[in-house]
Amino acid sequence: MKTQVAIIGGGPAGMLLSEILHRAGIDSVVLEAKSRAYVLSRIRAGVLEQGTVDVLRENGLGERMDRDGHAHDGAAIVWAGRDRYFIDAWKYVGKRFMTYGQTNIQEDLYAAADRRQARLINEAENVLPHGLTSQSPWVTFRHNGVDERLDCDFIAGCDGFHGVSRKSIPAAILKEFEKVYPFGWLGVLSETPPLNELIYCNHPRGFALASQRNPMLSRYYVQVPLDARVEDWSDDRFWTELKARYPREIADAIVTGPSIEKSIAPLRSFVAEPMRHGRLFLAGDAAHIVPPTGAKGLNLAVSDVFYLARALKAFYAGGSERLLDGYSDMALRRVWSSVRFSWWMTNLLHRFPGTTEFEQRAQEGELAYLASSRHASASVAEQYAGLPFEEA
Ligand code: APR
Ligand code: PHB
C-alpha cells in the first residue's frame, strides 16, 4: 500500500488530520488499533474553544455541532462561603465556547470519512513506524491476519498517550515532562437535564464539576482519592456527594437520575519534546496530556492538527519544509500555555491531601483575588478561551 501521509490512530486528532488533508487533495491512510464501535463509544470531554469550533466549521464538520451544541460565554466557579464567580470569555476576549461531546465529534468525523470513502483501517494490529529519518518512511501492521506495509512521505503519530509513535523516537532525543496529581475524577453521565451553565466547584470535601452534553444529557464529576473504586460508588452515593459540595441553590437545581456511564480517571500533566523526529510528527495525546480541569485536551489536539495540516499543505503545494521544520516549536508553545493553565486551574480548584493551613489560605486568597480583579479575570478568561493560533 502507498499513501502520502500515514496516520497512526483514528481518534479525534488522526481523523481530523485525515479530513483536512483530504480537502487539500492530500492522500492519507488511517491505521486505528481498535474497532469502530469501540472508538465511537468512548466518553470523553466536551468543551470546545472558539478556535476549535472554527476549525471544525471550516472543514465541513460544523453542521451537527451548530445544531446540537450549546454555545456559552464562559464558565462559573463556586466555592465555600463565596458568591458565584463567572469566567467571562465573551466579555473579556469576545470569544464563546461550545459544549459538544467528543463522542459526537468522533461520530461526525467517521461519517465524513465514510462519505469520502476514506481509507480507514480499524483493528490494525502491531502497527510500527519505520525509516523515520529517511525520505521514504513506512509503517508495518497486521490486518485480518495478513501482514501489510504502507509506504508514505510522512507519518503522523496521532495514537494517544499509550500509542507506539512517541515510543519510536529514540530516548536520547525525546525529553518527557510529567506531573501526576494525588486524586482522580469520578465522572457520571446521566440522561437528565443539565444545569444551564458549566459550574466548577471548590469545596472542603473536594472539587466538583457540572457539565453538559445536550438538553437531556448531563455530565458531572467529583474529585476522589487515587485508590477510589467505581464499584464503591453507587448512583445514590455519587449524587449525595455531588450535592454536598455545591451551594444549596445549585444542589437543589441538579436533576438526578440513573447513570448511563460511570468511570474514574487519574489526573496527569505530560509533555514530550520534540513533537517531530525526522518524518514522524506527533499530534494530540501522543505528545501531551493535561488534567481535564480547563478542558484543554481535545482543543490542543485540534490546534496541533491545524498546525501540522498547514505545514503539510505548504509542503505539497510548493515543497517548502519551513512550516514542517517549525511545527514542533510552534505546537509546543501553545501546548505549554495550556499545560500551565490546566495545572494552575487544577491547583486552584482541588483539595490536595496533606495541604497545610498556609496553602489552604493561599488558595482561598487566590480565588478572592480573581473575583475582585478585572485584570486577573481578563487573564483567566483569555487563557480559558484559548490563545489564538499563530500565523504561518
Ligand atoms: N496503533 C494504532 N492506533 C493506536 C495505537 C497503535 N499502536 N495506539 C493507540 N491507538 C489509537 C487509539 O485506539 C485511539 O483511538 O489512537 C487513538 C488515539 O486517540 P485519542 O486517545 O482520543 O487521542 P487524540 O486523537 O490525540 O485526541 C485527544 O482525546 O484523550 C482525549 O482528552 C483528550 O480530548 C483529547 C483527545
Ligand atoms: C466535560 O464536560 O466533560 C468537561 C467540561 C469541562 C472540563 C472538563 C470536562 O474542564
mmCIF file of C-alpha atoms in Angstrom, residues 12-337:
data_model
loop_
_atom_site.group_PDB
_atom_site.id
_atom_site.type_symbol
_atom_site.label_atom_id
_atom_site.label_comp_id
_atom_site.label_asym_id
_atom_site.label_seq_id
_atom_site.Cartn_x
_atom_site.Cartn_y
_atom_site.Cartn_z
ATOM 1 C CA PRO A 12 -10.113 12.970 17.003
ATOM 2 C CA ALA A 13 -6.549 14.061 16.096
ATOM 3 C CA GLY A 14 -5.933 11.420 13.420
ATOM 4 C CA MET A 15 -9.404 11.622 11.870
ATOM 5 C CA LEU A 16 -9.411 15.421 11.743
ATOM 6 C CA LEU A 17 -5.959 15.468 10.150
ATOM 7 C CA SER A 18 -7.105 12.990 7.523
ATOM 8 C CA GLU A 19 -10.180 15.130 6.785
ATOM 9 C CA ILE A 20 -8.275 18.412 6.445
ATOM 10 C CA LEU A 21 -5.620 16.806 4.241
ATOM 11 C CA HIS A 22 -8.282 15.260 2.017
ATOM 12 C CA ARG A 23 -9.866 18.667 1.484
ATOM 13 C CA ALA A 24 -6.471 19.898 0.284
ATOM 14 C CA GLY A 25 -6.102 16.965 -2.092
ATOM 15 C CA ILE A 26 -3.551 15.138 0.055
ATOM 16 C CA ASP A 27 -3.997 11.389 0.418
ATOM 17 C CA SER A 28 -3.779 9.614 3.749
ATOM 18 C CA VAL A 29 -4.482 6.242 5.330
ATOM 19 C CA VAL A 30 -5.564 5.994 8.975
ATOM 20 C CA LEU A 31 -4.478 2.934 10.959
ATOM 21 C CA GLU A 32 -6.537 2.505 14.131
ATOM 22 C CA ALA A 33 -5.900 -0.267 16.642
ATOM 23 C CA LYS A 34 -9.449 -0.506 17.989
ATOM 24 C CA SER A 35 -12.769 -1.357 16.373
ATOM 25 C CA ARG A 36 -15.027 1.364 15.061
ATOM 26 C CA ALA A 37 -17.655 0.533 17.705
ATOM 27 C CA TYR A 38 -15.084 0.923 20.468
ATOM 28 C CA VAL A 39 -13.793 4.266 19.185
ATOM 29 C CA LEU A 40 -17.316 5.624 18.764
ATOM 30 C CA SER A 41 -18.422 4.656 22.249
ATOM 31 C CA ARG A 42 -15.642 6.334 24.231
ATOM 32 C CA ILE A 43 -16.913 9.052 26.550
ATOM 33 C CA ARG A 44 -14.550 11.997 26.764
ATOM 34 C CA ALA A 45 -14.654 15.737 27.443
ATOM 35 C CA GLY A 46 -16.899 18.190 25.696
ATOM 36 C CA VAL A 47 -15.952 21.857 25.833
ATOM 37 C CA LEU A 48 -14.752 23.364 22.562
ATOM 38 C CA GLU A 49 -12.792 26.594 22.343
ATOM 39 C CA GLN A 50 -13.768 29.095 19.668
ATOM 40 C CA GLY A 51 -10.622 28.176 17.704
ATOM 41 C CA THR A 52 -11.661 24.509 17.696
ATOM 42 C CA VAL A 53 -15.194 25.389 16.634
ATOM 43 C CA ASP A 54 -13.785 27.469 13.766
ATOM 44 C CA VAL A 55 -11.513 24.655 12.542
ATOM 45 C CA LEU A 56 -14.398 22.161 12.605
ATOM 46 C CA ARG A 57 -16.696 24.550 10.735
ATOM 47 C CA GLU A 58 -14.063 25.432 8.123
ATOM 48 C CA ASN A 59 -13.640 21.769 7.376
ATOM 49 C CA GLY A 60 -17.296 20.918 6.883
ATOM 50 C CA LEU A 61 -17.691 19.389 10.335
ATOM 51 C CA GLY A 62 -19.855 22.062 11.946
ATOM 52 C CA GLU A 63 -23.380 21.156 10.923
ATOM 53 C CA ARG A 64 -24.471 18.906 13.787
ATOM 54 C CA MET A 65 -22.296 20.802 16.267
ATOM 55 C CA ASP A 66 -24.067 24.062 15.391
ATOM 56 C CA ARG A 67 -27.445 22.363 15.672
ATOM 57 C CA ASP A 68 -26.973 20.284 18.836
ATOM 58 C CA GLY A 69 -24.098 22.015 20.637
ATOM 59 C CA HIS A 70 -24.728 24.576 23.332
ATOM 60 C CA ALA A 71 -22.915 27.902 22.954
ATOM 61 C CA HIS A 72 -21.954 29.688 26.155
ATOM 62 C CA ASP A 73 -19.923 32.692 27.201
ATOM 63 C CA GLY A 74 -17.736 31.115 29.845
ATOM 64 C CA ALA A 75 -17.935 29.034 32.993
ATOM 65 C CA ALA A 76 -18.735 29.649 36.642
ATOM 66 C CA ILE A 77 -16.689 28.842 39.719
ATOM 67 C CA VAL A 78 -18.281 28.464 43.147
ATOM 68 C CA TRP A 79 -16.502 27.844 46.405
ATOM 69 C CA ALA A 80 -17.461 27.557 50.014
ATOM 70 C CA GLY A 81 -18.768 30.712 51.559
ATOM 71 C CA ARG A 82 -18.392 32.889 48.468
ATOM 72 C CA ASP A 83 -20.571 34.109 45.643
ATOM 73 C CA ARG A 84 -20.518 32.598 42.240
ATOM 74 C CA TYR A 85 -17.694 33.831 40.020
ATOM 75 C CA PHE A 86 -18.000 33.789 36.231
ATOM 76 C CA ILE A 87 -15.031 33.320 33.866
ATOM 77 C CA ASP A 88 -16.404 35.633 31.200
ATOM 78 C CA ALA A 89 -14.643 34.824 27.953
ATOM 79 C CA TRP A 90 -17.209 36.733 25.932
ATOM 80 C CA LYS A 91 -16.820 39.936 27.935
ATOM 81 C CA TYR A 92 -13.034 39.942 28.148
ATOM 82 C CA VAL A 93 -11.915 38.383 24.870
ATOM 83 C CA GLY A 94 -15.020 38.286 22.672
ATOM 84 C CA LYS A 95 -14.909 34.503 22.394
ATOM 85 C CA ARG A 96 -17.552 31.888 23.089
ATOM 86 C CA PHE A 97 -17.456 28.154 23.809
ATOM 87 C CA MET A 98 -19.444 25.261 22.604
ATOM 88 C CA THR A 99 -20.375 22.282 24.737
ATOM 89 C CA TYR A 100 -20.492 19.391 22.301
ATOM 90 C CA GLY A 101 -19.230 15.949 23.273
ATOM 91 C CA GLN A 102 -16.077 14.490 21.843
ATOM 92 C CA THR A 103 -18.124 11.343 21.265
ATOM 93 C CA ASN A 104 -20.265 13.325 18.802
ATOM 94 C CA ILE A 105 -17.218 14.839 17.119
ATOM 95 C CA GLN A 106 -15.812 11.372 16.669
ATOM 96 C CA GLU A 107 -19.093 10.261 15.043
ATOM 97 C CA ASP A 108 -19.096 13.303 12.761
ATOM 98 C CA LEU A 109 -15.505 12.560 11.721
ATOM 99 C CA TYR A 110 -16.282 8.919 10.936
ATOM 100 C CA ALA A 111 -19.391 9.948 8.972
ATOM 101 C CA ALA A 112 -17.345 12.441 6.941
ATOM 102 C CA ALA A 113 -14.693 9.766 6.323
ATOM 103 C CA ASP A 114 -17.374 7.344 5.102
ATOM 104 C CA ARG A 115 -18.785 9.952 2.710
ATOM 105 C CA ARG A 116 -15.415 10.388 1.002
ATOM 106 C CA GLN A 117 -14.668 6.657 1.203
ATOM 107 C CA ALA A 118 -11.558 7.319 3.215
ATOM 108 C CA ARG A 119 -9.009 4.580 3.724
ATOM 109 C CA LEU A 120 -9.501 3.944 7.415
ATOM 110 C CA ILE A 121 -8.321 0.611 8.753
ATOM 111 C CA ASN A 122 -9.781 -0.360 12.118
ATOM 112 C CA GLU A 123 -8.369 -3.177 14.218
ATOM 113 C CA ALA A 124 -4.901 -2.711 12.752
ATOM 114 C CA GLU A 125 -2.533 -4.779 14.921
ATOM 115 C CA ASN A 126 1.181 -4.409 15.624
ATOM 116 C CA VAL A 127 1.364 -1.007 13.966
ATOM 117 C CA LEU A 128 5.032 0.051 13.717
ATOM 118 C CA PRO A 129 6.622 3.082 12.039
ATOM 119 C CA HIS A 130 9.969 2.618 10.234
ATOM 120 C CA GLY A 131 12.612 4.663 8.416
ATOM 121 C CA LEU A 132 11.737 7.845 10.279
ATOM 122 C CA THR A 133 14.921 9.683 9.347
ATOM 123 C CA SER A 134 14.749 8.638 5.681
ATOM 124 C CA GLN A 135 12.837 10.427 2.890
ATOM 125 C CA SER A 136 10.546 7.451 2.467
ATOM 126 C CA PRO A 137 9.327 6.047 5.771
ATOM 127 C CA TRP A 138 6.853 3.193 6.032
ATOM 128 C CA VAL A 139 4.501 1.607 8.509
ATOM 129 C CA THR A 140 4.002 -2.115 9.033
ATOM 130 C CA PHE A 141 0.894 -3.628 10.598
ATOM 131 C CA ARG A 142 -1.257 -6.728 10.622
ATOM 132 C CA HIS A 143 -4.861 -6.691 9.491
ATOM 133 C CA ASN A 144 -7.267 -9.636 9.161
ATOM 134 C CA GLY A 145 -4.354 -11.946 9.804
ATOM 135 C CA VAL A 146 -2.267 -10.522 6.936
ATOM 136 C CA ASP A 147 1.000 -8.592 7.351
ATOM 137 C CA GLU A 148 0.850 -5.286 5.495
ATOM 138 C CA ARG A 149 3.263 -2.481 4.611
ATOM 139 C CA LEU A 150 2.229 1.108 3.976
ATOM 140 C CA ASP A 151 4.792 3.322 2.190
ATOM 141 C CA CYS A 152 4.450 7.074 2.649
ATOM 142 C CA ASP A 153 6.122 10.502 2.647
ATOM 143 C CA PHE A 154 5.247 11.326 6.251
ATOM 144 C CA ILE A 155 3.909 9.591 9.341
ATOM 145 C CA ALA A 156 1.543 11.384 11.723
ATOM 146 C CA GLY A 157 1.606 9.886 15.218
ATOM 147 C CA CYS A 158 -1.931 10.536 16.464
ATOM 148 C CA ASP A 159 -2.151 7.409 18.575
ATOM 149 C CA GLY A 160 -2.775 8.895 22.004
ATOM 150 C CA PHE A 161 -0.806 8.613 25.204
ATOM 151 C CA HIS A 162 -0.336 4.816 25.045
ATOM 152 C CA GLY A 163 0.476 4.727 21.335
ATOM 153 C CA VAL A 164 3.550 3.437 19.562
ATOM 154 C CA SER A 165 4.613 6.644 17.772
ATOM 155 C CA ARG A 166 6.172 8.552 20.650
ATOM 156 C CA LYS A 167 7.921 5.383 21.803
ATOM 157 C CA SER A 168 9.608 5.034 18.423
ATOM 158 C CA ILE A 169 11.559 8.278 18.960
ATOM 159 C CA PRO A 170 14.994 7.412 20.400
ATOM 160 C CA ALA A 171 15.172 8.014 24.165
ATOM 161 C CA ALA A 172 18.296 10.134 23.705
ATOM 162 C CA ILE A 173 16.271 12.619 21.633
ATOM 163 C CA LEU A 174 12.960 12.655 23.460
ATOM 164 C CA LYS A 175 12.561 14.627 26.665
ATOM 165 C CA GLU A 176 9.499 13.961 28.798
ATOM 166 C CA PHE A 177 7.982 16.207 31.466
ATOM 167 C CA GLU A 178 5.425 14.771 33.827
ATOM 168 C CA LYS A 179 3.333 15.675 36.837
ATOM 169 C CA VAL A 180 0.825 13.350 38.461
ATOM 170 C CA TYR A 181 -1.822 14.592 40.848
ATOM 171 C CA PRO A 182 -2.832 12.847 44.085
ATOM 172 C CA PHE A 183 -6.507 12.328 43.145
ATOM 173 C CA GLY A 184 -8.801 11.353 40.294
ATOM 174 C CA TRP A 185 -12.135 12.421 38.835
ATOM 175 C CA LEU A 186 -15.173 10.197 39.141
ATOM 176 C CA GLY A 187 -17.427 11.073 36.188
ATOM 177 C CA VAL A 188 -21.090 10.266 35.654
ATOM 178 C CA LEU A 189 -23.176 10.651 32.530
ATOM 179 C CA SER A 190 -26.931 10.730 33.060
ATOM 180 C CA GLU A 191 -29.965 11.302 30.885
ATOM 181 C CA THR A 192 -31.195 14.236 32.899
ATOM 182 C CA PRO A 193 -31.479 17.937 32.010
ATOM 183 C CA PRO A 194 -28.169 19.660 32.889
ATOM 184 C CA LEU A 195 -27.738 22.968 34.689
ATOM 185 C CA ASN A 196 -27.762 25.769 32.141
ATOM 186 C CA GLU A 197 -24.088 26.561 32.640
ATOM 187 C CA LEU A 198 -20.793 24.868 33.404
ATOM 188 C CA ILE A 199 -20.003 25.179 37.118
ATOM 189 C CA TYR A 200 -16.643 24.299 38.674
ATOM 190 C CA CYS A 201 -16.739 23.921 42.460
ATOM 191 C CA ASN A 202 -14.066 24.082 45.167
ATOM 192 C CA HIS A 203 -15.335 22.658 48.452
ATOM 193 C CA PRO A 204 -13.684 21.274 51.596
ATOM 194 C CA ARG A 205 -14.986 17.838 50.527
ATOM 195 C CA GLY A 206 -13.178 18.245 47.188
ATOM 196 C CA PHE A 207 -13.627 19.535 43.668
ATOM 197 C CA ALA A 208 -16.812 19.042 41.655
ATOM 198 C CA LEU A 209 -17.890 19.961 38.124
ATOM 199 C CA ALA A 210 -21.303 20.226 36.499
ATOM 200 C CA SER A 211 -21.206 19.984 32.717
ATOM 201 C CA GLN A 212 -23.487 19.001 29.886
ATOM 202 C CA ARG A 213 -23.728 17.254 26.560
ATOM 203 C CA ASN A 214 -27.205 18.164 25.335
ATOM 204 C CA PRO A 215 -30.590 19.210 26.769
ATOM 205 C CA MET A 216 -31.200 15.687 28.092
ATOM 206 C CA LEU A 217 -27.646 14.577 28.845
ATOM 207 C CA SER A 218 -25.632 15.785 31.836
ATOM 208 C CA ARG A 219 -22.011 15.181 32.779
ATOM 209 C CA TYR A 220 -20.879 15.566 36.392
ATOM 210 C CA TYR A 221 -17.602 14.909 38.180
ATOM 211 C CA VAL A 222 -16.342 14.737 41.758
ATOM 212 C CA GLN A 223 -12.741 14.603 42.954
ATOM 213 C CA VAL A 224 -11.994 11.210 44.541
ATOM 214 C CA PRO A 225 -8.885 9.708 46.205
ATOM 215 C CA LEU A 226 -6.478 7.825 43.950
ATOM 216 C CA ASP A 227 -7.489 4.483 45.436
ATOM 217 C CA ALA A 228 -11.240 5.023 44.909
ATOM 218 C CA ARG A 229 -13.041 2.202 43.072
ATOM 219 C CA VAL A 230 -16.050 2.713 40.807
ATOM 220 C CA GLU A 231 -17.779 -0.331 42.374
ATOM 221 C CA ASP A 232 -17.900 1.534 45.671
ATOM 222 C CA TRP A 233 -19.799 4.432 44.134
ATOM 223 C CA SER A 234 -23.492 3.705 43.749
ATOM 224 C CA ASP A 235 -25.526 6.346 41.923
ATOM 225 C CA ASP A 236 -27.006 7.391 45.264
ATOM 226 C CA ARG A 237 -23.614 7.896 46.825
ATOM 227 C CA PHE A 238 -22.473 9.911 43.810
ATOM 228 C CA TRP A 239 -25.459 12.268 43.779
ATOM 229 C CA THR A 240 -25.299 12.767 47.534
ATOM 230 C CA GLU A 241 -21.603 13.610 47.367
ATOM 231 C CA LEU A 242 -22.041 15.914 44.368
ATOM 232 C CA LYS A 243 -24.847 17.850 46.035
ATOM 233 C CA ALA A 244 -22.922 18.084 49.304
ATOM 234 C CA ARG A 245 -20.188 20.026 47.501
ATOM 235 C CA TYR A 246 -22.357 22.613 45.727
ATOM 236 C CA PRO A 247 -24.045 25.579 47.433
ATOM 237 C CA ARG A 248 -27.665 24.889 48.363
ATOM 238 C CA GLU A 249 -29.408 26.621 45.393
ATOM 239 C CA ILE A 250 -27.224 24.849 42.849
ATOM 240 C CA ALA A 251 -27.503 21.482 44.616
ATOM 241 C CA ASP A 252 -31.283 21.842 44.602
ATOM 242 C CA ALA A 253 -31.286 22.581 40.871
ATOM 243 C CA ILE A 254 -29.330 19.417 39.967
ATOM 244 C CA VAL A 255 -31.683 16.837 38.477
ATOM 245 C CA THR A 256 -30.568 13.319 39.384
ATOM 246 C CA GLY A 257 -31.291 10.061 37.598
ATOM 247 C CA PRO A 258 -29.700 6.722 36.774
ATOM 248 C CA SER A 259 -26.143 6.934 35.477
ATOM 249 C CA ILE A 260 -25.514 5.590 31.970
ATOM 250 C CA GLU A 261 -21.742 5.721 32.376
ATOM 251 C CA LYS A 262 -19.510 5.975 35.416
ATOM 252 C CA SER A 263 -15.723 5.933 35.450
ATOM 253 C CA ILE A 264 -12.670 7.189 37.324
ATOM 254 C CA ALA A 265 -9.824 8.949 35.533
ATOM 255 C CA PRO A 266 -6.482 9.862 37.091
ATOM 256 C CA LEU A 267 -5.137 13.384 36.512
ATOM 257 C CA ARG A 268 -1.810 13.908 34.835
ATOM 258 C CA SER A 269 0.208 16.595 33.049
ATOM 259 C CA PHE A 270 2.688 15.269 30.486
ATOM 260 C CA VAL A 271 4.655 16.791 27.599
ATOM 261 C CA ALA A 272 7.089 15.089 25.215
ATOM 262 C CA GLU A 273 9.573 17.198 23.261
ATOM 263 C CA PRO A 274 10.242 17.492 20.385
ATOM 264 C CA MET A 275 6.989 16.664 18.604
ATOM 265 C CA ARG A 276 8.888 15.675 15.492
ATOM 266 C CA HIS A 277 11.553 13.137 14.662
ATOM 267 C CA GLY A 278 12.598 13.052 11.012
ATOM 268 C CA ARG A 279 9.436 12.318 9.068
ATOM 269 C CA LEU A 280 7.365 11.407 12.113
ATOM 270 C CA PHE A 281 5.152 14.161 13.561
ATOM 271 C CA LEU A 282 3.270 13.734 16.844
ATOM 272 C CA ALA A 283 -0.107 15.370 17.423
ATOM 273 C CA GLY A 284 -2.607 15.309 20.288
ATOM 274 C CA ASP A 285 -2.426 12.991 23.293
ATOM 275 C CA ALA A 286 0.515 11.143 21.683
ATOM 276 C CA ALA A 287 2.646 14.134 22.672
ATOM 277 C CA HIS A 288 0.891 15.618 25.690
ATOM 278 C CA ILE A 289 -1.719 15.047 28.382
ATOM 279 C CA VAL A 290 -3.402 17.682 30.500
ATOM 280 C CA PRO A 291 -5.643 17.238 33.539
ATOM 281 C CA PRO A 292 -9.265 17.828 32.464
ATOM 282 C CA THR A 293 -9.600 20.975 34.581
ATOM 283 C CA GLY A 294 -9.863 23.675 31.926
ATOM 284 C CA ALA A 295 -10.968 21.265 29.187
ATOM 285 C CA LYS A 296 -7.838 21.691 27.089
ATOM 286 C CA GLY A 297 -7.109 18.122 25.896
ATOM 287 C CA LEU A 298 -9.238 17.966 22.775
ATOM 288 C CA ASN A 299 -8.611 21.620 21.965
ATOM 289 C CA LEU A 300 -4.858 21.045 21.975
ATOM 290 C CA ALA A 301 -5.246 18.036 19.707
ATOM 291 C CA VAL A 302 -7.121 20.290 17.270
ATOM 292 C CA SER A 303 -4.508 23.066 17.355
ATOM 293 C CA ASP A 304 -1.691 20.556 16.755
ATOM 294 C CA VAL A 305 -3.590 19.149 13.795
ATOM 295 C CA PHE A 306 -4.280 22.635 12.460
ATOM 296 C CA TYR A 307 -0.546 23.472 12.509
ATOM 297 C CA LEU A 308 0.509 20.105 11.120
ATOM 298 C CA ALA A 309 -2.056 20.152 8.301
ATOM 299 C CA ARG A 310 -0.999 23.691 7.363
ATOM 300 C CA ALA A 311 2.650 22.610 7.239
ATOM 301 C CA LEU A 312 1.893 19.535 5.106
ATOM 302 C CA LYS A 313 -0.270 21.607 2.747
ATOM 303 C CA ALA A 314 2.581 24.103 2.297
ATOM 304 C CA PHE A 315 4.991 21.260 1.613
ATOM 305 C CA TYR A 316 2.800 19.632 -1.033
ATOM 306 C CA ALA A 317 1.907 22.992 -2.585
ATOM 307 C CA GLY A 318 5.459 24.105 -3.193
ATOM 308 C CA GLY A 319 7.948 21.841 -1.489
ATOM 309 C CA SER A 320 8.773 24.241 1.334
ATOM 310 C CA GLU A 321 9.712 22.490 4.565
ATOM 311 C CA ARG A 322 9.766 25.708 6.608
ATOM 312 C CA LEU A 323 6.491 25.059 8.418
ATOM 313 C CA LEU A 324 7.298 21.400 8.924
ATOM 314 C CA ASP A 325 10.610 22.444 10.466
ATOM 315 C CA GLY A 326 8.812 24.919 12.726
ATOM 316 C CA TYR A 327 5.964 22.572 13.655
ATOM 317 C CA SER A 328 7.320 21.214 16.916
ATOM 318 C CA ASP A 329 8.296 24.594 18.377
ATOM 319 C CA MET A 330 5.062 26.258 17.294
ATOM 320 C CA ALA A 331 2.836 23.458 18.590
ATOM 321 C CA LEU A 332 4.756 23.279 21.873
ATOM 322 C CA ARG A 333 4.298 26.986 22.573
ATOM 323 C CA ARG A 334 0.544 26.508 22.600
ATOM 324 C CA VAL A 335 0.825 23.165 24.386
ATOM 325 C CA TRP A 336 2.845 24.651 27.246
ATOM 326 C CA SER A 337 0.466 27.568 27.657
#
